[in-house]
Short mmCIF file of C-alpha atoms in Angstrom, two decimals:
data_model
loop_
_atom_site.label_atom_id
_atom_site.label_comp_id
_atom_site.label_asym_id
_atom_site.label_seq_id
_atom_site.Cartn_x
_atom_site.Cartn_y
_atom_site.Cartn_z
CA UNK D 1 11.69 -55.31 31.18
CA UNK D 2 10.85 -59.01 31.57
CA UNK D 3 11.98 -62.31 30.42
CA UNK D 4 9.56 -65.46 29.84
CA UNK D 5 9.70 -68.39 27.61
CA UNK D 6 12.30 -69.67 25.30
CA UNK D 7 12.66 -66.42 23.51
CA UNK D 8 15.66 -64.47 22.45
CA UNK D 9 17.45 -62.24 25.20
CA UNK D 10 17.09 -58.62 24.74
CA UNK D 11 20.10 -56.58 23.45
CA UNK D 12 18.91 -53.12 23.82
CA UNK D 13 21.58 -50.42 22.77
CA UNK D 14 21.21 -47.63 25.02
CA UNK D 15 24.40 -45.80 24.30
CA UNK D 16 24.06 -44.61 20.67
CA UNK D 17 25.48 -40.86 21.26
CA UNK D 18 22.35 -39.19 20.43
CA UNK D 19 23.38 -35.76 21.29
CA UNK D 20 25.23 -35.92 17.94
CA UNK D 21 22.01 -36.40 15.83
CA UNK D 22 19.78 -34.00 17.48
CA UNK D 23 18.96 -30.96 15.47
CA UNK D 24 18.73 -27.91 17.26
CA UNK D 25 16.88 -24.65 16.52
CA UNK D 26 18.75 -22.03 18.45
CA UNK D 27 18.67 -19.57 15.33
CA UNK D 28 14.76 -19.01 15.35
CA UNK D 29 14.77 -15.85 17.11
CA UNK D 30 17.71 -14.72 14.72
CA UNK D 31 16.00 -15.69 11.66
CA UNK D 32 12.75 -14.05 13.04
CA UNK D 33 14.92 -10.86 13.17
CA UNK D 34 16.19 -11.36 9.45
CA UNK D 35 12.75 -11.75 7.96
CA UNK D 36 11.15 -8.85 9.75
CA UNK D 37 14.20 -6.40 8.38
CA UNK D 38 14.12 -8.02 5.13
CA UNK D 39 10.52 -6.99 4.84
CA UNK D 40 11.12 -3.71 6.04
CA UNK D 41 14.04 -3.32 3.26
CA UNK D 42 11.50 -4.69 0.86
CA UNK D 43 8.79 -1.99 1.48
CA UNK D 44 11.43 0.74 1.62
CA UNK D 45 12.69 -0.27 -1.96
CA UNK D 46 8.81 -0.85 -3.33
CA UNK D 47 8.09 2.80 -2.43
CA UNK D 48 4.05 3.20 -2.81
CA UNK D 49 3.80 -0.04 -4.60
CA UNK D 50 1.74 -2.88 -2.81
CA UNK D 51 3.70 -5.39 -1.16
CA UNK D 52 1.97 -8.38 -2.78
CA UNK D 53 0.19 -8.82 -6.19
CA UNK D 54 -3.10 -9.27 -6.60
CA UNK D 55 -4.48 -12.69 -7.19
CA UNK D 56 -7.65 -14.30 -7.49
CA UNK D 57 -10.43 -15.60 -5.01
CA UNK D 58 -10.99 -19.33 -5.76
CA UNK D 59 -12.31 -22.35 -3.86
CA UNK D 60 -9.96 -24.94 -2.72
CA UNK D 61 -9.90 -28.57 -4.27
CA UNK D 62 -11.91 -31.66 -3.81
CA UNK D 63 -14.95 -31.86 -1.88
CA UNK D 64 -13.41 -32.07 1.45
CA UNK D 65 -12.02 -28.49 1.16
CA UNK D 66 -14.20 -26.74 -1.36
CA UNK D 67 -15.98 -24.63 1.44
CA UNK D 68 -12.61 -22.76 1.89
CA UNK D 69 -11.93 -19.81 -0.26
CA UNK D 70 -8.51 -18.82 -0.91
CA UNK D 71 -5.93 -17.03 -3.35
CA UNK D 72 -5.58 -18.44 -6.91
CA UNK D 73 -2.58 -18.36 -9.20
CA UNK D 74 -4.00 -15.70 -11.37
CA UNK D 75 -6.95 -13.98 -13.24
CA UNK D 76 -8.64 -15.43 -16.12
CA UNK D 77 -8.73 -13.68 -19.54
CA UNK D 78 -12.67 -13.55 -19.33
CA UNK D 79 -12.13 -11.98 -15.77
CA UNK D 80 -10.00 -8.94 -17.11
CA UNK D 81 -12.16 -8.32 -20.01
CA UNK D 82 -15.24 -7.83 -18.36
CA UNK D 83 -13.28 -5.75 -15.60
CA UNK D 84 -11.75 -3.79 -18.45
CA UNK D 85 -8.23 -4.66 -17.94
CA UNK D 86 -5.88 -5.53 -20.78
CA UNK D 87 -3.71 -8.40 -20.35
CA UNK D 88 -0.41 -6.70 -20.56
CA UNK D 89 -1.40 -3.54 -18.46
CA UNK D 90 -2.49 -6.11 -15.94
CA UNK D 91 0.79 -7.41 -15.56
CA UNK D 92 2.65 -3.85 -15.34
CA UNK D 93 0.11 -2.84 -12.42
CA UNK D 94 0.31 -5.81 -10.20
CA UNK D 95 -2.30 -8.21 -11.31
CA UNK D 96 -1.40 -11.89 -12.05
CA UNK D 97 -2.77 -13.36 -14.94
CA UNK D 98 -3.32 -17.07 -15.58
CA UNK D 99 -3.94 -18.30 -19.14
CA UNK D 100 -4.63 -21.76 -17.99
CA UNK D 101 -7.51 -21.16 -15.38
CA UNK D 102 -11.20 -21.24 -17.01
CA UNK D 103 -13.93 -19.92 -15.38
CA UNK D 104 -16.63 -22.76 -14.15
CA UNK D 105 -19.15 -20.82 -12.66
CA UNK D 106 -21.01 -17.49 -13.08
CA UNK D 107 -20.46 -16.89 -9.53
CA UNK D 108 -17.12 -17.28 -9.15
CA UNK D 109 -16.50 -15.01 -12.06
CA UNK D 110 -18.62 -12.44 -10.60
CA UNK D 111 -16.57 -12.33 -7.56
CA UNK D 112 -13.20 -12.10 -9.41
CA UNK D 113 -14.43 -9.06 -11.62
CA UNK D 114 -15.80 -7.26 -8.68
CA UNK D 115 -12.18 -7.61 -6.88
CA UNK D 116 -10.78 -6.46 -10.06
CA UNK D 117 -12.79 -3.39 -10.10
CA UNK D 118 -12.63 -2.72 -6.51
CA UNK D 119 -8.46 -2.95 -6.97
CA UNK D 120 -8.80 -0.45 -10.12
CA UNK D 121 -10.71 2.03 -8.19
CA UNK D 122 -7.99 1.98 -5.45
CA UNK D 123 -4.98 2.17 -7.92
CA UNK D 124 -3.12 5.19 -8.46
CA UNK D 125 -0.36 4.91 -11.38
CA UNK D 126 2.13 7.42 -11.43
CA UNK D 127 3.78 8.68 -14.50
CA UNK D 128 7.31 7.75 -15.22
CA UNK D 129 8.23 11.47 -15.87
CA UNK D 130 6.39 13.80 -13.59
CA UNK D 131 5.60 16.76 -16.40
CA UNK D 132 4.48 14.04 -18.87
CA UNK D 133 1.74 11.90 -17.94
CA UNK D 134 1.07 9.06 -20.62
CA UNK D 135 -2.35 7.33 -21.50
CA UNK D 136 -3.37 5.29 -18.23
CA UNK D 137 -1.72 7.39 -15.80
CA UNK D 138 -3.92 8.63 -12.88
CA UNK D 139 -4.82 12.46 -13.02
CA UNK D 140 -3.15 15.29 -10.90
CA UNK D 141 -5.72 14.97 -8.31
CA UNK D 142 -5.32 11.34 -7.75
CA UNK D 143 -1.82 11.64 -7.38
CA UNK D 144 -2.25 13.93 -4.66
CA UNK D 145 -4.61 11.44 -2.50
CA UNK D 146 -3.50 9.47 0.20
CA UNK D 147 -2.04 5.75 -0.48
CA UNK D 148 -2.52 3.06 1.23
CA UNK D 149 -0.48 -0.76 1.07
CA UNK D 150 -3.71 -2.81 2.76
CA UNK D 151 -4.00 -5.68 0.64
CA UNK D 152 -8.10 -6.12 -0.76
CA UNK D 153 -9.33 -8.82 1.46
CA UNK D 154 -10.83 -12.40 0.26
CA UNK D 155 -14.42 -12.16 0.02
CA UNK D 156 -16.76 -13.98 2.51
CA UNK D 157 -18.88 -15.82 0.04
CA UNK D 158 -20.68 -17.85 2.37
CA UNK D 159 -22.63 -15.65 4.93
CA UNK D 160 -23.79 -17.76 8.20
CA UNK D 161 -27.58 -17.77 8.68
CA UNK D 162 -28.79 -16.87 11.88
CA UNK D 163 -30.09 -19.52 14.28
CA UNK D 164 -33.81 -20.02 13.67
CA UNK D 165 -36.72 -22.71 14.62
CA UNK D 166 -36.90 -25.59 12.27
CA UNK D 167 -40.39 -25.02 10.38
CA UNK D 168 -43.19 -27.97 10.15
CA UNK D 169 -42.32 -28.45 6.21
CA UNK D 170 -38.90 -28.94 7.12
CA UNK D 171 -39.41 -31.31 9.64
CA UNK D 172 -41.84 -33.22 7.37
CA UNK D 173 -39.15 -33.47 4.18
CA UNK D 174 -37.65 -36.62 3.74
CA UNK D 175 -34.12 -35.57 2.65
CA UNK D 176 -32.65 -39.37 2.27
CA UNK D 177 -35.46 -40.59 0.80
CA UNK D 178 -35.71 -37.67 -1.65
CA UNK D 179 -32.37 -38.18 -2.90
CA UNK D 180 -32.93 -42.09 -3.21
CA UNK D 181 -35.92 -41.26 -5.47
CA UNK D 182 -34.07 -38.84 -7.75
CA UNK D 183 -31.24 -41.33 -7.93
CA UNK D 184 -33.49 -44.01 -9.17
CA UNK D 185 -35.40 -41.78 -11.45
CA UNK D 186 -32.33 -40.92 -13.09
CA UNK D 187 -31.06 -44.54 -13.30
CA UNK D 188 -34.24 -46.32 -14.84
CA UNK D 189 -35.38 -43.22 -17.06
CA UNK D 190 -33.92 -45.10 -20.19
CA UNK D 191 -35.50 -48.67 -19.28
CA UNK D 192 -39.06 -46.84 -18.29
CA UNK D 193 -39.04 -45.21 -21.65
CA UNK D 194 -38.13 -48.36 -23.69
CA UNK D 195 -40.91 -50.23 -21.83
CA UNK D 196 -43.57 -47.28 -22.70
CA UNK D 197 -42.60 -47.32 -26.24
CA UNK D 198 -42.67 -51.05 -26.63
CA UNK D 199 -46.32 -51.72 -27.31
CA UNK D 200 -46.30 -49.30 -29.58
CA UNK D 201 -43.22 -50.67 -31.73
CA UNK D 202 -45.18 -54.12 -31.46
CA UNK D 203 -48.37 -52.75 -32.75
CA UNK D 204 -46.27 -51.12 -35.70
CA UNK D 205 -44.50 -54.33 -36.27
CA UNK D 206 -47.95 -56.50 -36.39
CA UNK D 207 -49.27 -54.00 -38.98
CA UNK D 208 -46.14 -54.20 -41.16
CA UNK D 209 -46.40 -58.01 -40.93
CA UNK D 210 -50.30 -58.06 -42.01
CA UNK D 211 -49.46 -55.71 -44.86
CA UNK D 212 -46.82 -58.39 -46.09
#
């Protein structure tokens, strides 16, 4: 540590008793075990029910992350209607409903409808009373079927294209030029229309002036 010129001398404080202000993490293994036992207890309490609720596959927000597919909050009313599931029925069989969400694309809606149908095909609804099944409960044969708690995985939306050679047409295509031309056409469309209609309007005005 050097001292030079007419500056203030350093007054470094190295005896701050930092050991008292350090946050330790010695309970990490214990917490890990506690979480594991809690998961086991929850699984035992749930019985044959799935451990997590079914949620839709949605795109992450903003241009930076929208290539990623993740679980959303809940299914829309339109998705449930197309899959043939009622709103109240959905809540009873482990499907989350979000009344605020809207479908902005047919592709996204189709993915979630297929997700609901796959869940519905695997779903086994046990009757409250074994001898008295109600409407909507599974049949006796379905009740004997093997149950699974495996969650329905999120769909692979973007399938990677196999590597290939660039074609001559692709090599000649000018992507940047095409974008700029399209942008300019969209920007000046109104002005070009007005310019094209100007001679006709002038001619009409002249004819109207002659009649007067």
